[in-house]
PDB file of N, CA and C in Angstrom:
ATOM      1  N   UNK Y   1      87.538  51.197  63.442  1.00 51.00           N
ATOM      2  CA  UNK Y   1      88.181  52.043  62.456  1.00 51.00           C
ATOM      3  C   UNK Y   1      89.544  52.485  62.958  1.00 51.00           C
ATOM      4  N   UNK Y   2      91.056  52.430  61.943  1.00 54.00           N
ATOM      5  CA  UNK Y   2      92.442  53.082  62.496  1.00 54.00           C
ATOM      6  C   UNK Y   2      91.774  54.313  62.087  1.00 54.00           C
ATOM      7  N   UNK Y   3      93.153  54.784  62.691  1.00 54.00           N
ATOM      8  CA  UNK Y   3      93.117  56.192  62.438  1.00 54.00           C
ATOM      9  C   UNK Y   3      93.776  56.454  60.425  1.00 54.00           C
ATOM     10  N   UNK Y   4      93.925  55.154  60.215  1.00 58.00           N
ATOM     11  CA  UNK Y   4      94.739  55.478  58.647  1.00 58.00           C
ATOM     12  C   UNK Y   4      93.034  55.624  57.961  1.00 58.00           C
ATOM     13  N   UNK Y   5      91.674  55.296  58.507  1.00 61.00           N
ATOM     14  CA  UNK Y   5      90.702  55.391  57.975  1.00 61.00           C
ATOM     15  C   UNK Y   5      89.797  56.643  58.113  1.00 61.00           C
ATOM     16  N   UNK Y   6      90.291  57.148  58.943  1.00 62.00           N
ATOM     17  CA  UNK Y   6      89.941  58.673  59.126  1.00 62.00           C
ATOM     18  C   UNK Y   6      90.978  59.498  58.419  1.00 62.00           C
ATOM     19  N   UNK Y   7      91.899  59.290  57.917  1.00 65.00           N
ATOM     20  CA  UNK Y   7      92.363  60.179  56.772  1.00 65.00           C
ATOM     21  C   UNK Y   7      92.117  59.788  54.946  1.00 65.00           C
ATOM     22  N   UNK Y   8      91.146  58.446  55.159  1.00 80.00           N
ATOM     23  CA  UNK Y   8      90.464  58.766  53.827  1.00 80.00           C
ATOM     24  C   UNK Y   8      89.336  59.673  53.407  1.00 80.00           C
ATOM     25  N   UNK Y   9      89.633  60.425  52.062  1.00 82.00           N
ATOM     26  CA  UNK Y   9      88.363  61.289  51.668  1.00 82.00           C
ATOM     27  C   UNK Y   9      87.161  60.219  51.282  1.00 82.00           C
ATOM     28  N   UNK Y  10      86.280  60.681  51.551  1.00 79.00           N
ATOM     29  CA  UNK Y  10      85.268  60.067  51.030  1.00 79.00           C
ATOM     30  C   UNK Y  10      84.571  59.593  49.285  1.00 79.00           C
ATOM     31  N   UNK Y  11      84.419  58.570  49.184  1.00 85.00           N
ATOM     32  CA  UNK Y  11      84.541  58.849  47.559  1.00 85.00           C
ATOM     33  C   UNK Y  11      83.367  58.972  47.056  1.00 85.00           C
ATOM     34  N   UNK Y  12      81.820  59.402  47.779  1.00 93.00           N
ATOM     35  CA  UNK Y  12      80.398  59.809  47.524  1.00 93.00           C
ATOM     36  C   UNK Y  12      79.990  60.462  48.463  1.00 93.00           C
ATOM     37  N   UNK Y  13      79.025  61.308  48.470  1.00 94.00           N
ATOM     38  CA  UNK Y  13      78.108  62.047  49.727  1.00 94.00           C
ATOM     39  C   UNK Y  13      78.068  61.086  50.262  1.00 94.00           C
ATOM     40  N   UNK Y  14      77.353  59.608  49.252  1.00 95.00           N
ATOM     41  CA  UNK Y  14      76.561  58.396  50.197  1.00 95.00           C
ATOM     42  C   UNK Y  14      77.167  58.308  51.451  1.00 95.00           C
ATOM     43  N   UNK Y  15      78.992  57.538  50.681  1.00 95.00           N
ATOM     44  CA  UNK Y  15      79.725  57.206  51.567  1.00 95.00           C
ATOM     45  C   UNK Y  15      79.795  57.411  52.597  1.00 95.00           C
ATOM     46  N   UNK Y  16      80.382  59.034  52.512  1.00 95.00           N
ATOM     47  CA  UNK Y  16      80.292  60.188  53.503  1.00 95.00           C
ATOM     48  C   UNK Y  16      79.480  59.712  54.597  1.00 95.00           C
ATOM     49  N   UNK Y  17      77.925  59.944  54.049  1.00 95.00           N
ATOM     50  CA  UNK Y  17      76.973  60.118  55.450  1.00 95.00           C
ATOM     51  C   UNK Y  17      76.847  58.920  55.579  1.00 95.00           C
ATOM     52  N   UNK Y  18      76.695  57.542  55.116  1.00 96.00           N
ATOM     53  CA  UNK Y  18      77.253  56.025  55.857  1.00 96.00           C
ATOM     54  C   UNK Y  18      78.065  55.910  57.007  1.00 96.00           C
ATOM     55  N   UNK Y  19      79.603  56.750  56.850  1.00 95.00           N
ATOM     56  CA  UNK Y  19      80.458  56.948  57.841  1.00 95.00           C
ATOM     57  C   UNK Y  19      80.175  57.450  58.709  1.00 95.00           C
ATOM     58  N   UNK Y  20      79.353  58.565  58.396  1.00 96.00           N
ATOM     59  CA  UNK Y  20      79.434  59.492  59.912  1.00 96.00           C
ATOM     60  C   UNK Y  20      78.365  59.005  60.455  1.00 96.00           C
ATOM     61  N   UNK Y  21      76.773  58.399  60.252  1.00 96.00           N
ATOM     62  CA  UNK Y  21      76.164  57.625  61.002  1.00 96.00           C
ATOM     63  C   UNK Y  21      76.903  56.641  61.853  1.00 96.00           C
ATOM     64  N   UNK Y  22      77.767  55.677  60.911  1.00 95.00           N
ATOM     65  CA  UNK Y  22      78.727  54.723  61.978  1.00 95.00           C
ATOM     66  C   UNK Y  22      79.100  55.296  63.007  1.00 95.00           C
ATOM     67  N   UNK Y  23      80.063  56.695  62.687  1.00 95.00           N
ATOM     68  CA  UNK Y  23      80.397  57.349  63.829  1.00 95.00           C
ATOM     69  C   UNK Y  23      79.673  57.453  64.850  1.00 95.00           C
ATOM     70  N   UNK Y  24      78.346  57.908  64.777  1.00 95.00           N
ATOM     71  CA  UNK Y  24      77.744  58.676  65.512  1.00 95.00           C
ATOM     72  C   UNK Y  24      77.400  57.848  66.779  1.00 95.00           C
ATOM     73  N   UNK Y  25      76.697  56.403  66.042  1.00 95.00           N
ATOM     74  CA  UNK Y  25      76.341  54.957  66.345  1.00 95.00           C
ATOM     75  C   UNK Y  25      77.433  54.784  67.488  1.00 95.00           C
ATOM     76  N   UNK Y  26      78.591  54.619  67.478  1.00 94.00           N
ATOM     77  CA  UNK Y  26      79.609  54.392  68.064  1.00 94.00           C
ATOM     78  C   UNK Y  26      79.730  55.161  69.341  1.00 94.00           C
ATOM     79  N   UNK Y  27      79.939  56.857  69.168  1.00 93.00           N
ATOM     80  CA  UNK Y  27      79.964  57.883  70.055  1.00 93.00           C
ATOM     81  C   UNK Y  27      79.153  57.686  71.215  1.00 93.00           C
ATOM     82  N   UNK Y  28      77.899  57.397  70.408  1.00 94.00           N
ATOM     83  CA  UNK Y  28      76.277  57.390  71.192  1.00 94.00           C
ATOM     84  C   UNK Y  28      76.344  56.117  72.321  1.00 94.00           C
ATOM     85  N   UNK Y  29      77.456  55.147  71.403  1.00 95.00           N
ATOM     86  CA  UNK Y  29      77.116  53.668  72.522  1.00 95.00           C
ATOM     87  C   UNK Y  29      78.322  53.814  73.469  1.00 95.00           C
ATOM     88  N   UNK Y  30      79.308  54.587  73.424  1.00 92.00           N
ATOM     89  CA  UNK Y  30      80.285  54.690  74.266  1.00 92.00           C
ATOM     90  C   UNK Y  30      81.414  53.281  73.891  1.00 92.00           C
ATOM     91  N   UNK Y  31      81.620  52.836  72.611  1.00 87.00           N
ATOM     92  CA  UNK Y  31      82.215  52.264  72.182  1.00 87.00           C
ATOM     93  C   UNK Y  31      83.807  52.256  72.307  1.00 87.00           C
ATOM     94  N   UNK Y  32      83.839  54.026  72.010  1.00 92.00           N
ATOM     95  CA  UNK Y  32      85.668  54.432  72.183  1.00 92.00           C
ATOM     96  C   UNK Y  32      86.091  54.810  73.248  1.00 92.00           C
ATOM     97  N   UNK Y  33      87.282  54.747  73.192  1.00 95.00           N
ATOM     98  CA  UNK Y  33      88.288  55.261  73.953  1.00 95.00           C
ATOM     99  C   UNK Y  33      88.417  57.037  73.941  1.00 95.00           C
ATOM    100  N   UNK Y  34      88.663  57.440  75.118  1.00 95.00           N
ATOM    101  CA  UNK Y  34      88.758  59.045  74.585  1.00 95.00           C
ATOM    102  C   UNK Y  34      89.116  59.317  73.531  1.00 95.00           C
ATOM    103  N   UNK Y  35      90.572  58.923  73.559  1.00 96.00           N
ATOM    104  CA  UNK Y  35      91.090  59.507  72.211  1.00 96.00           C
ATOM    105  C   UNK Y  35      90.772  59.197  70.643  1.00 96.00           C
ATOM    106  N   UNK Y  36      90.572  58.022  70.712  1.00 95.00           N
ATOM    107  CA  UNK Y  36      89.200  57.572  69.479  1.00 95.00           C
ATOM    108  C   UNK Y  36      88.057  58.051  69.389  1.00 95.00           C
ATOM    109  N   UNK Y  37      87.523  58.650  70.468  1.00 95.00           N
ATOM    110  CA  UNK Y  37      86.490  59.647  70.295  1.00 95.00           C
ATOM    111  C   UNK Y  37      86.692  60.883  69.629  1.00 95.00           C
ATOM    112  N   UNK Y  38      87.713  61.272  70.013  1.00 95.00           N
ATOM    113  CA  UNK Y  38      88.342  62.737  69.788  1.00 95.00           C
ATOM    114  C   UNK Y  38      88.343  62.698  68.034  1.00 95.00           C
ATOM    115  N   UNK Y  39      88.941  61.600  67.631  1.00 95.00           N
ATOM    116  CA  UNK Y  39      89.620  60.986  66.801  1.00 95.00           C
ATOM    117  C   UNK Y  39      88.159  60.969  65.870  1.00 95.00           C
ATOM    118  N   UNK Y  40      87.517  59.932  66.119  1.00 95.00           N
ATOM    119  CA  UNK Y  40      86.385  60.585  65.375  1.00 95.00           C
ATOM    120  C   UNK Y  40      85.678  61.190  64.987  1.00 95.00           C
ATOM    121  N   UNK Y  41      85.501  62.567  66.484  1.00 95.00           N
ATOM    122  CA  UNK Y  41      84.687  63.551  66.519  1.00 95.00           C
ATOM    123  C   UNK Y  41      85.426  64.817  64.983  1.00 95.00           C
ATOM    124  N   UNK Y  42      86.586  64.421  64.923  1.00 95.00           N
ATOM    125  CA  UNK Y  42      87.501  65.580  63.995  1.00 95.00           C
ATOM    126  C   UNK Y  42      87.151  64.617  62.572  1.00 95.00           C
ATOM    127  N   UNK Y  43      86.915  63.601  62.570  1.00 95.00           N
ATOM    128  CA  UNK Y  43      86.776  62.428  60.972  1.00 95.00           C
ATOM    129  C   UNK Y  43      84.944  63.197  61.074  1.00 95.00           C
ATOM    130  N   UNK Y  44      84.151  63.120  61.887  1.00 95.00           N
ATOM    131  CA  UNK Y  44      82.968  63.184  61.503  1.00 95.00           C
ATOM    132  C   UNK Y  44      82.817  65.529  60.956  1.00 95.00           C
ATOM    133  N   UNK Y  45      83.617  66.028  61.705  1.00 95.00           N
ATOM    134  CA  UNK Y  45      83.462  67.465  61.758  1.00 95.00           C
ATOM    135  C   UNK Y  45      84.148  67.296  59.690  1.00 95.00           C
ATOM    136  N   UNK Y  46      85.474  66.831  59.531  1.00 95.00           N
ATOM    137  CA  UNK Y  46      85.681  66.542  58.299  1.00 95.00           C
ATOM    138  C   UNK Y  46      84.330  66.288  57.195  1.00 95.00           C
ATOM    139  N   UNK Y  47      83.551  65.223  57.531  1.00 96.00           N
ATOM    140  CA  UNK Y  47      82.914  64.433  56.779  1.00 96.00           C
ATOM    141  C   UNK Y  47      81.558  65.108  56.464  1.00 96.00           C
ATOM    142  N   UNK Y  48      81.088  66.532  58.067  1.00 96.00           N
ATOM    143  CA  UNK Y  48      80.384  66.753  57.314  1.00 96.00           C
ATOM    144  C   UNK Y  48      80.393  68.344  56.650  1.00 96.00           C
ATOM    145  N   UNK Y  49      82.230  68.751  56.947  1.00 95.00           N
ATOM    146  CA  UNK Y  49      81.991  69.726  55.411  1.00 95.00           C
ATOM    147  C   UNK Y  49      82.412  69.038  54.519  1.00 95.00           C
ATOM    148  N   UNK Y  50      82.824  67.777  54.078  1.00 95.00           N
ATOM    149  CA  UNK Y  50      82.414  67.340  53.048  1.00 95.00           C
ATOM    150  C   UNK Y  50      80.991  67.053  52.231  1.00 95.00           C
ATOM    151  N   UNK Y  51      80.402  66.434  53.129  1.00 95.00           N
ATOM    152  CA  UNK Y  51      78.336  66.644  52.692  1.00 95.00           C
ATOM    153  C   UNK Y  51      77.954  67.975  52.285  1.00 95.00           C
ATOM    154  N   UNK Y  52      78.459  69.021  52.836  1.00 96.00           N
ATOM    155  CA  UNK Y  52      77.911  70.422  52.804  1.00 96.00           C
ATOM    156  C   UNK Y  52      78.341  71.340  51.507  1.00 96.00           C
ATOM    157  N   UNK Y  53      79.939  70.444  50.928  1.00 95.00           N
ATOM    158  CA  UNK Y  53      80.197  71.184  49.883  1.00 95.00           C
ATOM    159  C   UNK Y  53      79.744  70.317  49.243  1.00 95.00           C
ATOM    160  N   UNK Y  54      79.500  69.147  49.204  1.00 95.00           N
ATOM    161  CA  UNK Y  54      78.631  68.398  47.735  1.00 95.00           C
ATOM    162  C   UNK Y  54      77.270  68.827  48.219  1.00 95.00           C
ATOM    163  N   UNK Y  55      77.025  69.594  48.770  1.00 94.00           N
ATOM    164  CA  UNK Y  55      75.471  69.950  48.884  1.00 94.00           C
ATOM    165  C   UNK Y  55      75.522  71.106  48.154  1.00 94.00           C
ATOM    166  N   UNK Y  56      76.637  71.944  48.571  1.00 93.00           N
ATOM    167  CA  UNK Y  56      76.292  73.322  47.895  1.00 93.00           C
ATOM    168  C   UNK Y  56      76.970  72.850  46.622  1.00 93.00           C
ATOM    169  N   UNK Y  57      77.622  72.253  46.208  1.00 92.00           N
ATOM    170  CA  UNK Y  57      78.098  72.000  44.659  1.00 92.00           C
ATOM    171  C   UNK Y  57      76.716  71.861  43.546  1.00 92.00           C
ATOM    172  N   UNK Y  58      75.858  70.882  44.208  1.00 91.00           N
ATOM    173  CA  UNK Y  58      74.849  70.267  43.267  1.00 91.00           C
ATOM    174  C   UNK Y  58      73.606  71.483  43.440  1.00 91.00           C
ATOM    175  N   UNK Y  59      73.441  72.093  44.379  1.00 88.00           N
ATOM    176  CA  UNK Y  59      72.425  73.330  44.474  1.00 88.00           C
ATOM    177  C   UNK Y  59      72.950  74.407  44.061  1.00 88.00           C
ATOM    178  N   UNK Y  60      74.271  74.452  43.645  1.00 85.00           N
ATOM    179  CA  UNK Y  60      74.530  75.634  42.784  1.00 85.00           C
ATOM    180  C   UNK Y  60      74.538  74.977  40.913  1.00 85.00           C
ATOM    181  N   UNK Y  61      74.750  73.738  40.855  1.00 85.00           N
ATOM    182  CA  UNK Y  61      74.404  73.160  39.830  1.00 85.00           C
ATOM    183  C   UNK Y  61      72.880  72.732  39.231  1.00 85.00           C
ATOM    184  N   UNK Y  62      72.020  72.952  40.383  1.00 82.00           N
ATOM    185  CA  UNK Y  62      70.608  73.045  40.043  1.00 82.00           C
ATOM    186  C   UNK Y  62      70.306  74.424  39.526  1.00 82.00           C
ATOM    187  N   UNK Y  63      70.668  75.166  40.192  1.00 78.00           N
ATOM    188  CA  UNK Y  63      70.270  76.663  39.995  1.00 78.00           C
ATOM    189  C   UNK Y  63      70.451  77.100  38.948  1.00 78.00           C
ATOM    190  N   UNK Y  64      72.243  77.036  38.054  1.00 78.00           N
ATOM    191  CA  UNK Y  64      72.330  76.841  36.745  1.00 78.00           C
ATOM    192  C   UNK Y  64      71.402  76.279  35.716  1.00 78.00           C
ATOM    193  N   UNK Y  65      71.161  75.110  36.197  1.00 75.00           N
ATOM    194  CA  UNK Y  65      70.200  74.144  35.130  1.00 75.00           C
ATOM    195  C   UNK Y  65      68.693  74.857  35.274  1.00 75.00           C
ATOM    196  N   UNK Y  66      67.924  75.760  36.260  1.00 73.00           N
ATOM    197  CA  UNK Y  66      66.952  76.167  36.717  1.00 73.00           C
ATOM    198  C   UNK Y  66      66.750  77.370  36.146  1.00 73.00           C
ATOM    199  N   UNK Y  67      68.030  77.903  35.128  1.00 73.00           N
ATOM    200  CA  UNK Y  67      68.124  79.759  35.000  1.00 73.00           C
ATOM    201  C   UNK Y  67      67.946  80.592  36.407  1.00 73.00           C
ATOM    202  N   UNK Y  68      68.064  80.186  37.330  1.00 62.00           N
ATOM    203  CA  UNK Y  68      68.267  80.994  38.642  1.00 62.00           C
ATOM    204  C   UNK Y  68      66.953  81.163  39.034  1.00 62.00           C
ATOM    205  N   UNK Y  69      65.952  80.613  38.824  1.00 66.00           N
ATOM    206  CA  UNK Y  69      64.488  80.710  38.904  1.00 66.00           C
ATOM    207  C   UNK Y  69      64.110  79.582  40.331  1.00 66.00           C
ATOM    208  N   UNK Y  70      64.855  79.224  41.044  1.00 60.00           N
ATOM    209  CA  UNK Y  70      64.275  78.571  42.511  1.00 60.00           C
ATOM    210  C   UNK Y  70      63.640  79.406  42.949  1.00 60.00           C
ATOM    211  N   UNK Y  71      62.506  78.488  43.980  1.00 66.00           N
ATOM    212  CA  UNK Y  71      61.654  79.413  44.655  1.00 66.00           C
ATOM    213  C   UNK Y  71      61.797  78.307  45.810  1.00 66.00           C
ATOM    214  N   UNK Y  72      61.708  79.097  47.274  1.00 67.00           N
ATOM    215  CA  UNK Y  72      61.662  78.572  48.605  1.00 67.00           C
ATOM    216  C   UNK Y  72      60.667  77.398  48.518  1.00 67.00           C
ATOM    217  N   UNK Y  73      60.758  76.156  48.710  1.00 67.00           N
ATOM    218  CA  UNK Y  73      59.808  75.357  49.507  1.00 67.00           C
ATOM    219  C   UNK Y  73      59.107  75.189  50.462  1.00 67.00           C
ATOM    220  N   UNK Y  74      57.734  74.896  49.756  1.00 70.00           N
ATOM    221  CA  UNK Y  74      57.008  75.345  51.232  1.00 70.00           C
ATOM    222  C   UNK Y  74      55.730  74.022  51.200  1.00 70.00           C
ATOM    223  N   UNK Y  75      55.104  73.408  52.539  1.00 72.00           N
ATOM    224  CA  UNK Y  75      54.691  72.291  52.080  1.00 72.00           C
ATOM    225  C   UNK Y  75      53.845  72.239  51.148  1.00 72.00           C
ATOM    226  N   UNK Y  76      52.795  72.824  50.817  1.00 71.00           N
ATOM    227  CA  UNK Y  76      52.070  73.760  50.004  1.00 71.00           C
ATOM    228  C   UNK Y  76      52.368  72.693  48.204  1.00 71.00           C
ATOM    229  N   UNK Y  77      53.459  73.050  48.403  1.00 60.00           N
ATOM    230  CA  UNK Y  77      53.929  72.678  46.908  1.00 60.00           C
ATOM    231  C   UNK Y  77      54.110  70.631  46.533  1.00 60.00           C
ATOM    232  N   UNK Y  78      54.118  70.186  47.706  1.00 62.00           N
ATOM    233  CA  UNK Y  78      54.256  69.006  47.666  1.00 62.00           C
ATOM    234  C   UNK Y  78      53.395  68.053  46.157  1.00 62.00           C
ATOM    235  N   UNK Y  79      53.440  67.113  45.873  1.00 60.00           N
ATOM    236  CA  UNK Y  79      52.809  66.594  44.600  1.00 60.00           C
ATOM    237  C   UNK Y  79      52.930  67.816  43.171  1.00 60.00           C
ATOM    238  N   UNK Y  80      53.863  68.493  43.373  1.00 56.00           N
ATOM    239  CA  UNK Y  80      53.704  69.173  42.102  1.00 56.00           C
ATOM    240  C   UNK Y  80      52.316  70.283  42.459  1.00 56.00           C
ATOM    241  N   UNK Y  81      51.668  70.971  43.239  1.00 53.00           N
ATOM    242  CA  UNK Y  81      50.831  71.486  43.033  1.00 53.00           C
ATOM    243  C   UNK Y  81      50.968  72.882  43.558  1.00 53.00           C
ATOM    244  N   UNK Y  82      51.196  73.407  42.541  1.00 53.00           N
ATOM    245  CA  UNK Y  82      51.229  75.140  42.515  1.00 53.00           C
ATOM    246  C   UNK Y  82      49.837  75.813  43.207  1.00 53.00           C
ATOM    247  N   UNK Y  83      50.149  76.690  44.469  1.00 50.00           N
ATOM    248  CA  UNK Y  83      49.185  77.456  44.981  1.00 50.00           C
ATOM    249  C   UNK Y  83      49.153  78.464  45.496  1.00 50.00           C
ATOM    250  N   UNK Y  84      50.291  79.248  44.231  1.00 50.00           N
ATOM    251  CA  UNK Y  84      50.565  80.822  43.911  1.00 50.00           C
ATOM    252  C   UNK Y  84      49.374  81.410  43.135  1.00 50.00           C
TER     253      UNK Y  84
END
């Protein structure tokens, strides 16, 4: 990866977390160079407040669609089965 590819935004969560696995993959095998490390470590810190605001985007867009009625998950509830 240049560095002209660490200044693209991501154009899906998918994307997103595709990339930063690569990253990680890379980091983990000792692939880079310091400064390509560095270099990535600031593309992956990017990438994942990008995940985090399409996380909170769509869980504040559930909540809307929900009337504000979420309730904590707990395993309990798994298959649909209420055991309130």
């Amino acid at each position: 990866m240049s560095n002209d590819d660490y200044d693209k935004k991501p154009l899906s969560f998918e994307q997103a977390l595709a990339e930063l696995g690569q990253l990680v993959t890379k980091l983990e095998a000792g692939e880079l160079s310091l400064e390509s490390s560095i270099d990535a470590y600031k593309r992956g810190v990017e990438l994942i407040r990008f995940c985090t605001a399409q996380l909170d985007k769509v869980e504040r867009q559930v909540q809307i669609l929900d009337g504000e009625l979420l309730k904590p998950f707990s395993p309990e509830d798994q298959n649909g089965v209420d055991h309130d």
